[in-house]
XYZ file of C-alpha atoms in Angstrom:
644
model
C 46.951 -23.853 23.201
C 46.559 -23.022 19.529
C 42.858 -23.797 19.763
C 41.672 -20.240 20.329
C 40.479 -17.684 17.797
C 41.213 -13.977 17.684
C 39.614 -11.297 15.460
C 41.988 -10.362 12.639
C 40.078 -7.276 11.491
C 37.196 -5.076 12.619
C 35.219 -3.785 9.635
C 34.085 -0.226 10.280
C 31.746 2.238 8.613
C 28.273 0.797 9.236
C 25.525 3.126 10.393
C 23.317 0.479 11.974
C 23.266 -3.239 12.676
C 24.930 -5.605 10.207
C 22.503 -8.296 9.086
C 24.554 -10.237 6.533
C 28.097 -11.035 5.424
C 29.788 -13.129 2.743
C 33.229 -13.577 1.185
C 33.953 -13.405 -2.543
C 37.114 -15.278 -3.485
C 39.976 -13.573 -5.374
C 39.605 -13.072 -9.123
C 41.982 -11.860 -11.821
C 40.715 -8.296 -11.498
C 40.501 -8.445 -7.713
C 43.423 -10.568 -6.486
C 42.508 -10.198 -2.799
C 38.778 -10.791 -3.182
C 36.235 -9.030 -0.976
C 34.472 -9.321 2.344
C 30.946 -8.002 1.758
C 28.477 -6.830 4.409
C 24.784 -5.942 4.319
C 23.399 -3.407 6.761
C 20.164 -2.071 8.187
C 21.065 1.268 6.574
C 20.142 -0.304 3.155
C 23.762 -0.316 1.945
C 26.169 -3.029 0.851
C 29.842 -2.491 1.720
C 32.811 -4.155 0.032
C 36.008 -4.531 2.073
C 39.397 -5.670 0.827
C 40.747 -8.243 3.318
C 43.217 -6.546 5.630
C 41.499 -3.163 5.452
C 39.036 -1.885 8.056
C 37.401 0.767 5.857
C 35.086 -0.146 2.949
C 36.509 0.005 -0.558
C 33.022 0.578 -1.970
C 29.624 1.511 -0.490
C 26.611 0.598 -2.622
C 23.001 1.709 -2.089
C 21.947 -1.857 -2.681
C 18.317 -1.856 -1.577
C 15.436 0.292 -0.390
C 15.360 -1.382 3.036
C 17.491 -3.541 5.326
C 19.898 -5.886 3.531
C 19.190 -9.089 5.461
C 21.048 -11.761 3.448
C 24.192 -12.068 1.328
C 25.606 -15.139 -0.390
C 28.524 -15.678 -2.728
C 27.452 -16.667 -6.244
C 28.612 -19.813 -8.000
C 29.796 -17.798 -11.001
C 33.173 -16.161 -10.484
C 33.055 -12.672 -9.032
C 29.327 -12.669 -8.263
C 27.266 -12.460 -5.104
C 23.552 -12.301 -4.234
C 21.642 -10.088 -1.810
C 18.094 -10.017 -0.439
C 16.225 -7.408 1.533
C 13.192 -6.338 3.492
C 12.274 -4.331 0.352
C 10.783 -7.582 -1.069
C 13.541 -8.081 -3.643
C 16.700 -10.084 -4.257
C 19.566 -9.056 -6.529
C 22.545 -10.624 -8.281
C 25.736 -8.528 -8.367
C 29.189 -8.624 -9.965
C 32.229 -7.222 -8.197
C 33.304 -5.820 -11.560
C 30.243 -3.530 -11.698
C 29.698 -1.990 -8.300
C 26.651 0.154 -8.920
C 24.308 -1.830 -11.148
C 23.004 -5.315 -10.294
C 23.120 -8.003 -12.971
C 19.593 -9.081 -12.094
C 16.710 -7.911 -9.881
C 14.214 -10.513 -8.663
C 10.785 -9.217 -7.653
C 7.846 -11.496 -6.957
C 7.492 -11.835 -3.200
C 4.950 -9.790 -1.272
C 6.961 -9.489 1.940
C 10.590 -9.365 3.076
C 12.952 -11.704 1.228
C 14.949 -13.319 4.019
C 17.222 -15.579 1.966
C 18.592 -16.235 -1.520
C 20.769 -18.976 -2.973
C 22.535 -19.813 -6.237
C 22.199 -23.457 -7.408
C 24.683 -25.403 -9.545
C 21.951 -26.182 -12.073
C 21.841 -22.461 -12.908
C 18.642 -21.589 -11.033
C 18.223 -19.104 -8.190
C 16.038 -19.655 -5.117
C 14.537 -17.099 -2.719
C 12.619 -17.523 0.546
C 10.344 -14.903 2.071
C 8.266 -13.803 5.005
C 5.263 -14.373 2.728
C 5.848 -18.112 3.494
C 6.715 -18.963 -0.105
C 9.834 -20.123 -1.934
C 10.384 -18.990 -5.524
C 12.608 -20.741 -8.062
C 13.911 -18.325 -10.720
C 15.527 -18.787 -14.100
C 18.807 -17.005 -14.747
C 16.994 -14.286 -16.713
C 14.680 -13.469 -13.806
C 11.525 -15.405 -14.719
C 9.549 -17.246 -12.056
C 9.618 -20.990 -12.732
C 7.977 -22.252 -9.545
C 6.314 -20.661 -6.534
C 6.627 -23.320 -3.850
C 4.026 -23.405 -1.090
C 4.169 -25.543 2.022
C 5.750 -23.603 4.844
C 3.190 -22.027 7.165
C 5.437 -19.226 8.411
C 8.394 -17.098 7.369
C 11.100 -18.891 5.323
C 14.433 -18.016 6.943
C 17.299 -19.777 5.164
C 18.249 -21.990 2.204
C 20.929 -24.679 1.818
C 21.812 -26.386 -1.473
C 22.378 -30.148 -1.086
C 22.727 -31.192 -4.746
C 23.039 -29.317 -8.007
C 19.222 -29.199 -8.369
C 18.021 -29.866 -4.790
C 17.882 -27.613 -1.757
C 16.565 -27.348 1.798
C 14.613 -24.504 3.407
C 13.980 -23.795 7.073
C 11.174 -21.768 8.563
C 9.620 -20.211 11.609
C 7.058 -23.044 11.365
C 9.768 -25.263 13.025
C 10.211 -27.458 9.939
C 12.811 -28.097 7.260
C 11.666 -28.910 3.716
C 13.526 -30.656 0.911
C 12.790 -29.425 -2.630
C 13.627 -30.358 -6.211
C 14.340 -27.095 -8.036
C 13.585 -28.180 -11.600
C 10.299 -29.990 -10.953
C 9.219 -27.858 -7.993
C 8.329 -30.949 -5.961
C 8.671 -31.157 -2.169
C 10.768 -34.278 -1.508
C 10.337 -34.323 2.256
C 9.476 -32.428 5.433
C 11.681 -32.866 8.489
C 10.618 -32.247 12.077
C 12.826 -31.915 15.132
C 13.097 -28.304 16.214
C 10.693 -27.053 18.849
C 10.709 -23.372 17.848
C 11.669 -21.040 14.980
C 14.434 -22.422 12.730
C 16.679 -19.515 11.733
C 19.597 -21.111 9.900
C 20.527 -24.182 7.872
C 23.784 -25.285 6.237
C 24.925 -28.347 4.307
C 28.352 -29.975 4.474
C 30.188 -29.542 1.146
C 29.992 -33.279 0.434
C 26.240 -33.315 1.134
C 26.460 -36.000 3.824
C 25.399 -33.847 6.767
C 23.156 -30.856 7.412
C 23.112 -28.552 10.441
C 20.224 -26.335 11.547
C 19.711 -23.897 14.409
C 16.996 -21.765 15.937
C 15.063 -20.365 18.850
C 15.041 -23.648 20.814
C 18.662 -23.153 21.992
C 19.985 -25.982 19.834
C 21.998 -26.914 16.785
C 20.724 -30.118 15.226
C 22.878 -32.264 12.957
C 20.982 -34.285 10.341
C 21.948 -37.334 8.293
C 19.548 -38.851 5.726
C 16.632 -36.819 7.069
C 17.140 -37.941 10.670
C 18.673 -36.072 13.596
C 22.022 -37.654 14.442
C 23.002 -35.164 17.157
C 21.444 -32.316 19.155
C 23.892 -29.731 20.494
C 22.540 -27.537 23.300
C 23.718 -23.937 23.618
C 23.820 -21.821 26.801
C 21.717 -19.003 25.296
C 18.103 -18.597 24.189
C 18.735 -18.104 20.469
C 21.109 -19.618 17.918
C 20.974 -17.199 15.001
C 23.172 -18.813 12.356
C 25.134 -21.964 11.526
C 27.837 -22.713 8.924
C 30.116 -25.615 8.017
C 33.793 -24.700 7.852
C 35.958 -26.212 5.095
C 37.380 -28.797 7.542
C 33.879 -29.987 8.533
C 33.688 -28.082 11.835
C 30.418 -26.290 12.620
C 30.429 -22.585 13.542
C 27.373 -21.001 15.193
C 26.467 -17.431 16.129
C 24.547 -17.148 19.391
C 22.437 -14.441 21.030
C 24.916 -14.054 23.902
C 27.324 -12.429 21.422
C 29.533 -15.518 21.183
C 30.704 -17.543 18.178
C 31.158 -21.214 19.067
C 32.866 -23.845 16.929
C 32.139 -27.562 17.257
C 34.430 -30.248 15.867
C 34.679 -34.007 15.421
C 38.482 -33.861 15.622
C 39.683 -34.854 19.142
C 42.938 -32.973 18.594
C 40.966 -29.744 18.227
C 38.790 -30.152 21.327
C 38.801 -27.376 23.915
C 40.624 -28.091 27.163
C 38.856 -30.261 29.786
C 38.431 -27.166 31.951
C 36.781 -25.259 29.083
C 34.491 -28.178 28.258
C 33.458 -28.488 31.916
C 32.716 -24.771 32.111
C 30.667 -25.020 28.933
C 28.613 -27.921 30.301
C 27.902 -25.904 33.450
C 26.730 -22.950 31.308
C 24.311 -25.236 29.459
C 22.983 -26.672 32.739
C 22.542 -23.159 34.127
C 20.580 -22.074 31.048
C 18.398 -25.197 31.306
C 17.657 -24.534 34.970
C 16.837 -20.918 34.135
C 14.321 -22.110 31.554
C 12.744 -24.553 34.004
C 12.470 -21.783 36.568
C 10.759 -19.557 34.018
C 8.051 -22.121 33.275
C 7.665 -23.548 36.775
C 4.594 -21.358 37.348
C 2.889 -23.038 34.393
C 1.197 -26.099 35.837
C 1.320 -28.354 32.814
C -0.974 -30.966 34.331
C -3.649 -28.277 34.701
C -3.531 -27.215 31.047
C -6.284 -28.452 28.701
C -5.392 -31.255 26.316
C -5.463 -31.006 22.517
C -9.240 -31.487 22.540
C -9.467 -27.794 23.460
C -8.319 -26.971 19.928
C -11.697 -28.091 18.611
C -13.276 -24.905 20.020
C -12.752 -21.901 17.668
C -10.825 -18.888 18.907
C -12.547 -15.579 19.671
C -10.163 -13.255 17.807
C -7.243 -13.374 15.379
C -3.950 -13.916 17.184
C -5.531 -15.327 20.352
C -3.047 -17.633 22.093
C -3.911 -20.924 23.757
C -1.617 -23.241 25.718
C -2.396 -26.963 25.766
C -0.748 -30.088 27.156
C 1.015 -32.309 24.627
C 3.313 -35.156 25.732
C 3.689 -33.526 29.168
C 4.832 -30.258 27.578
C 3.176 -26.852 27.400
C 2.581 -26.063 23.724
C 1.267 -22.738 22.440
C -1.199 -22.285 19.569
C -2.424 -19.128 17.860
C -5.884 -18.696 16.323
C -5.919 -17.748 12.631
C -9.099 -15.897 11.710
C -8.283 -16.257 8.014
C -7.790 -20.032 8.102
C -10.299 -20.611 10.913
C -7.897 -22.931 12.698
C -5.381 -23.077 15.532
C -1.794 -22.819 14.263
C 0.983 -24.336 16.346
C 3.539 -21.801 17.566
C 5.766 -24.219 19.459
C 6.729 -25.488 22.870
C 6.662 -22.922 25.679
C 10.307 -22.493 26.664
C 10.018 -19.425 28.916
C 7.710 -16.747 30.213
C 7.126 -13.602 28.170
C 8.932 -11.396 30.654
C 12.151 -13.362 30.370
C 12.152 -14.652 26.823
C 14.361 -12.972 24.285
C 12.445 -14.444 21.342
C 11.557 -11.776 18.841
C 8.170 -11.624 17.176
C 7.253 -11.172 13.535
C 4.930 -8.567 12.081
C 4.622 -7.944 8.334
C 7.716 -10.039 7.763
C 9.980 -8.132 10.186
C 11.260 -8.967 13.635
C 10.365 -6.918 16.703
C 10.928 -7.229 20.441
C 7.198 -6.721 20.955
C 4.048 -6.801 18.857
C 1.295 -5.354 21.056
C -2.424 -5.750 20.396
C -4.100 -2.402 21.009
C -7.885 -2.198 21.473
C -9.020 1.129 20.049
C -12.777 0.540 19.803
C -15.217 -2.052 21.116
C -16.307 -4.575 18.536
C -13.327 -3.847 16.286
C -10.322 -6.221 16.080
C -7.274 -4.874 17.933
C -4.552 -3.110 15.965
C -0.983 -4.440 15.961
C 1.705 -2.149 17.367
C 5.257 -3.407 16.631
C 8.022 -2.038 18.868
C 11.744 -2.552 19.457
C 13.393 -1.761 22.783
C 15.846 0.599 21.100
C 13.052 2.778 19.675
C 11.791 6.015 21.145
C 8.281 5.176 22.494
C 6.937 8.515 21.266
C 8.234 7.972 17.747
C 6.756 4.459 17.711
C 3.443 5.837 18.981
C 3.440 8.579 16.344
C 4.149 6.058 13.569
C 1.316 3.862 14.860
C -1.084 6.831 14.801
C -0.021 7.778 11.282
C -0.307 4.258 9.873
C -3.740 3.633 11.367
C -5.283 7.069 10.853
C -5.863 7.625 14.574
C -6.549 10.838 16.444
C -3.373 12.676 17.446
C -4.749 12.959 20.982
C -3.829 9.272 21.479
C -0.065 10.029 21.329
C 0.717 10.180 25.065
C -1.664 7.342 25.883
C -0.035 5.007 23.351
C 3.513 6.020 24.329
C 2.658 5.449 28.000
C 1.240 2.023 27.083
C 4.527 1.119 25.340
C 6.619 2.277 28.308
C 4.573 0.318 30.830
C 4.518 -2.880 28.782
C 8.146 -3.009 27.609
C 11.311 -3.643 29.587
C 12.750 -0.151 29.635
C 12.752 3.317 28.152
C 15.648 3.754 25.706
C 18.120 6.482 26.552
C 17.764 9.474 24.269
C 20.687 11.731 23.409
C 19.988 15.271 22.329
C 21.337 16.078 18.894
C 21.220 19.846 19.309
C 20.663 22.567 21.873
C 17.002 22.802 20.954
C 14.754 19.837 20.308
C 11.087 19.137 19.850
C 9.747 19.226 23.441
C 7.350 16.359 22.662
C 9.328 13.771 20.685
C 12.947 14.961 20.728
C 15.842 13.759 22.834
C 15.191 16.510 25.398
C 11.464 15.946 25.570
C 9.619 16.020 28.851
C 8.347 12.620 29.987
C 5.005 12.914 31.827
C 5.325 11.963 35.466
C 9.112 11.980 35.537
C 9.620 15.629 36.440
C 12.664 15.731 34.179
C 13.784 15.147 30.616
C 14.559 11.621 29.459
C 18.289 11.890 29.958
C 20.130 10.346 32.859
C 22.538 13.262 33.173
C 20.167 16.085 32.239
C 19.637 19.069 34.457
C 15.996 19.627 35.358
C 16.244 23.353 34.780
C 17.296 23.032 31.154
C 14.296 21.191 29.695
C 11.306 21.220 32.036
C 7.757 20.416 31.056
C 6.908 23.400 28.805
C 3.368 23.518 30.244
C 3.497 22.638 33.950
C 7.121 23.014 35.033
C 8.543 25.788 37.153
C 9.492 27.773 34.089
C 6.278 26.987 32.190
C 5.171 29.588 29.715
C 2.017 31.500 30.608
C 0.113 32.487 27.452
C -0.033 36.236 27.053
C 2.586 37.010 29.661
C 5.520 37.035 27.278
C 7.694 35.361 29.875
C 8.024 32.076 31.798
C 5.808 31.607 34.821
C 8.451 32.008 37.488
C 8.384 34.622 40.176
C 11.628 36.324 39.224
C 12.319 34.571 35.950
C 13.073 36.368 32.750
C 12.493 35.105 29.258
C 15.498 33.222 27.968
C 16.519 31.108 25.029
C 16.501 28.000 27.202
C 12.776 28.145 27.923
C 10.922 30.067 25.233
C 7.251 29.556 24.511
C 7.441 26.455 22.291
C 4.844 28.029 19.979
C 5.298 31.823 20.008
C 8.712 32.414 21.591
C 11.973 33.344 19.914
C 12.462 29.879 18.480
C 8.935 29.387 17.183
C 8.133 28.015 13.769
C 8.054 30.539 10.926
C 4.465 29.384 10.243
C 3.093 31.357 13.207
C 0.782 33.478 11.016
C -0.695 30.614 9.018
C -4.463 30.343 9.387
C -5.938 26.871 8.937
C -9.641 27.709 9.216
C -11.408 28.292 6.933
C -9.623 25.913 4.571
C -9.943 27.456 1.123
C -8.378 24.834 -1.126
C -8.887 21.136 -1.723
C -6.724 18.643 0.134
C -4.351 16.615 -2.045
C -3.142 13.074 -1.503
C 0.266 13.302 -3.147
C 2.515 10.774 -1.389
C 3.918 8.252 -3.851
C 6.842 6.054 -4.824
C 7.007 6.235 -8.648
C 9.738 3.587 -8.873
C 7.662 1.107 -6.891
C 4.594 1.859 -9.069
C 6.649 1.239 -12.217
C 7.997 -2.066 -10.919
C 4.483 -3.220 -10.036
C 3.211 -2.228 -13.495
C 6.013 -4.278 -15.057
C 5.146 -7.263 -12.866
C 1.434 -7.134 -13.658
C 2.050 -6.368 -17.340
C 3.414 -9.894 -17.790
C 0.201 -11.388 -16.349
C -2.428 -9.687 -18.532
C -3.632 -10.165 -22.091
C -3.111 -6.556 -23.219
C 0.576 -5.872 -22.606
C 2.747 -2.791 -23.132
C 6.428 -2.197 -23.753
C 8.619 -1.117 -20.856
C 9.044 2.284 -22.549
C 5.258 2.753 -22.574
C 5.001 1.722 -18.926
C 7.667 4.295 -18.019
C 5.810 6.939 -20.024
C 2.585 6.115 -18.164
C 4.301 6.647 -14.800
C 5.757 9.928 -16.126
C 2.192 11.251 -16.335
C 2.671 11.886 -12.614
C 5.124 14.674 -13.447
C 3.764 18.214 -13.913
C 3.464 19.584 -17.461
C 3.437 16.099 -19.052
C 1.220 16.002 -22.172
C 1.879 12.530 -23.575
C -1.203 11.441 -25.515
C 0.109 7.910 -26.190
C 0.842 7.381 -22.507
C -2.611 8.702 -21.648
C -4.234 6.221 -24.045
C -2.214 3.374 -22.501
C -3.356 4.399 -19.013
C -6.994 4.360 -20.167
C -6.543 0.827 -21.523
C -5.094 -0.347 -18.212
C -7.898 1.275 -16.228
C -10.619 -0.145 -18.455
C -9.263 -3.522 -19.510
C -6.870 -4.869 -16.868
C -8.544 -7.287 -14.387
C -9.337 -5.820 -10.976
C -6.601 -7.790 -9.228
C -4.007 -6.050 -11.439
C -5.612 -2.597 -11.517
C -4.207 -0.867 -8.456
C -0.889 0.458 -9.881
C -2.817 1.995 -12.810
C -5.270 3.533 -10.337
C -2.318 4.863 -8.368
C -0.925 6.553 -11.488
C -4.377 7.989 -12.248
C -4.888 9.470 -8.781
C -1.457 11.194 -9.013
C -1.673 12.206 -12.679
C -5.086 13.794 -12.149
C -3.392 16.448 -10.010
C -1.931 17.849 -13.266
C -3.868 19.880 -15.828
C -3.563 17.720 -18.982
C -4.303 14.315 -17.367
C -7.128 15.930 -15.380
C -8.736 17.146 -18.588
C -8.333 13.727 -20.212
C -9.515 11.625 -17.272
C -12.567 13.636 -16.268
C -15.028 12.084 -18.714
C -17.918 9.647 -18.635
C -15.488 6.728 -18.857
C -14.196 7.698 -15.424
C -17.657 7.100 -13.945
C -17.493 3.507 -15.174
C -14.121 3.006 -13.469
C -15.276 4.620 -10.219
C -18.445 2.524 -10.118
C -16.453 -0.660 -10.740
C -13.919 -0.065 -7.965
C -16.357 1.271 -5.388
C -18.681 -1.705 -5.671
C -19.375 -3.601 -2.472
C -17.220 -6.546 -3.525
C -14.343 -4.439 -4.905
C -10.771 -4.996 -3.742
C -10.008 -2.817 -0.705
C -6.818 -1.356 -2.212
C -8.695 -0.374 -5.362
C -11.438 1.254 -3.286
C -8.893 3.283 -1.338
C -7.110 4.517 -4.479
C -10.428 5.383 -6.123
C -11.385 7.527 -3.128
C -8.021 9.274 -3.404
C -8.478 9.760 -7.135
C -11.833 11.452 -6.428
C -10.229 13.733 -3.844
C -7.353 14.740 -6.141
C -9.725 15.258 -9.083
C -10.907 18.545 -7.520
C -7.414 20.087 -7.637
C -7.976 21.285 -11.235
C -10.868 23.354 -12.592
C -11.930 20.643 -15.059
C -12.085 18.032 -12.311
C -13.941 20.319 -9.927
C -16.606 21.048 -12.550
C -16.833 17.351 -13.450
C -17.258 16.434 -9.777
C -20.004 18.988 -9.230
C -21.802 18.051 -12.455
C -21.867 14.365 -11.515
C -22.201 14.831 -7.753
C -25.484 12.910 -7.689
C -23.854 9.924 -9.424
C -21.018 9.914 -6.903
C -23.415 10.228 -3.967
C -25.479 7.285 -5.218
C -22.356 5.133 -5.607
C -21.294 5.950 -2.056
C -24.749 5.426 -0.584
C -24.982 1.997 -2.226
C -21.739 0.767 -0.656
C -22.654 -1.743 2.096
C -19.535 -0.729 4.051
C -16.550 1.536 3.633
C -14.333 -1.453 4.471
C -10.838 -0.620 5.584
C -9.795 2.147 7.960
C -8.161 3.988 5.044
C -11.511 4.274 3.276
C -13.259 5.321 6.478
């Protein structure tokens, strides 16, 4: 019929999901232009139209590249990432960005270039930042109460933002004023786009709709036969293209000559009706007339994140209790039951299939456990243990909790003949009697402790009547494939533990950011030299003096990157000798006070631990042990789990 669409090219080479794409038009140096993609593997790939393999692969960010947009200046494009940054690039310089924008505290979900020359970013930290072309923050715009997901320019100095708080906001870039807030969506708003002539705006989200706006009012609501509408764009001819969670791209038009056939339109209407009936079936067990009314929101919640459903306008509406704000925050209308909904949840600015609340101890707020269906439950459990400083004995219990409370166990594929029997692809799953592989043979990877071929300590062979020791079932600890560390003795421990994990680049960037906010500032060369104190055999007296000034003079809210440098530098001989003096007692007392910032407390504890790694620090610690004990005893609480 001439109305259909076919893929013209499949772009290959990505190692994980593709989160962003944009097109840079042809230039003199690049007559075909580029199709550019951003991936979960942290890379940006540039494709020449007509080619399936990337022309260039750029390590663009330190985390998922979640947004790309073509720049208004010829040959430029912008990217943003879960690494809390946005960048401006030129296709004439593949490796080095023209500009790096750092100022958000969580994932930067969107970035846009305005005709007035300013740049705008939106973040999971709920803020919008307006930047000058040289990377200075002009305005930090507050107003959204949840993650900011997308940006659309409507005039040369005006733009719209959409958010998980279900609203759209209209901003003036130069003054920083909010010109309006628009309501209409009933759930997260993921995408927004403006028609090139500025007359119409389209938005989409988790409420299964695309909404078309004119002059701040909804002129049309388009229902989709799928739970989530991820993105929306205007095509040059004014048609609207949307990407939907059922894996389909749908295009809507005002041109009767471009309509789908009557049969296709009828089928589409039936799909929408079927999706609506599915939703009604999902919520039919919720007796709306039995729900409390909004008066129930007067009663405070019992814990952070507690959910409450109330009746509003004959609809079930969910609220979540915010312990910080001491108020109920509206989540949105209940559109399905948790078991059936495909809505993803946010935690620390990232999306997950599940965010579990795990009660570890009575009287202590539950810990959040984020999990995606595609993850290995044991790896997710191990990460949760590591991040929260929990006992390793919880591993199986937490993994079992994940398995029981999520839809399915992901299929694991062994990457080699031998794998970790506890977390690898061939691991034994308690209660299953076999490895976690649909086509695995039970005899190859049984439970190494209770299976038929289990190893009996001291026997030197598997515990089978006529079995002989083989490479397929060695003792996982002392057999032929054991770790080379078999003779290591851990008790008694004869040396001090060191806390050495660090990201020097991130520390340097944070020093640069804070340096612009304090009275006593340093050059970028000095800041780099301070971070270089982390390196062994560094004896830079000027850098050491600068570090002392930061530790002593910078306000507490800006002190933590300097403390981080100190706790790493003190592992080395020269900085240890310089830092272990009476001035250090002043710093320790300041940051271990009862009202000190938790991050500063944690880093001070780590500095004390690392101080003992050198003879000077050990002697200093023993000499002043009574001072340190008094400081600790006077702390009303150790605060965070890291300090504990």
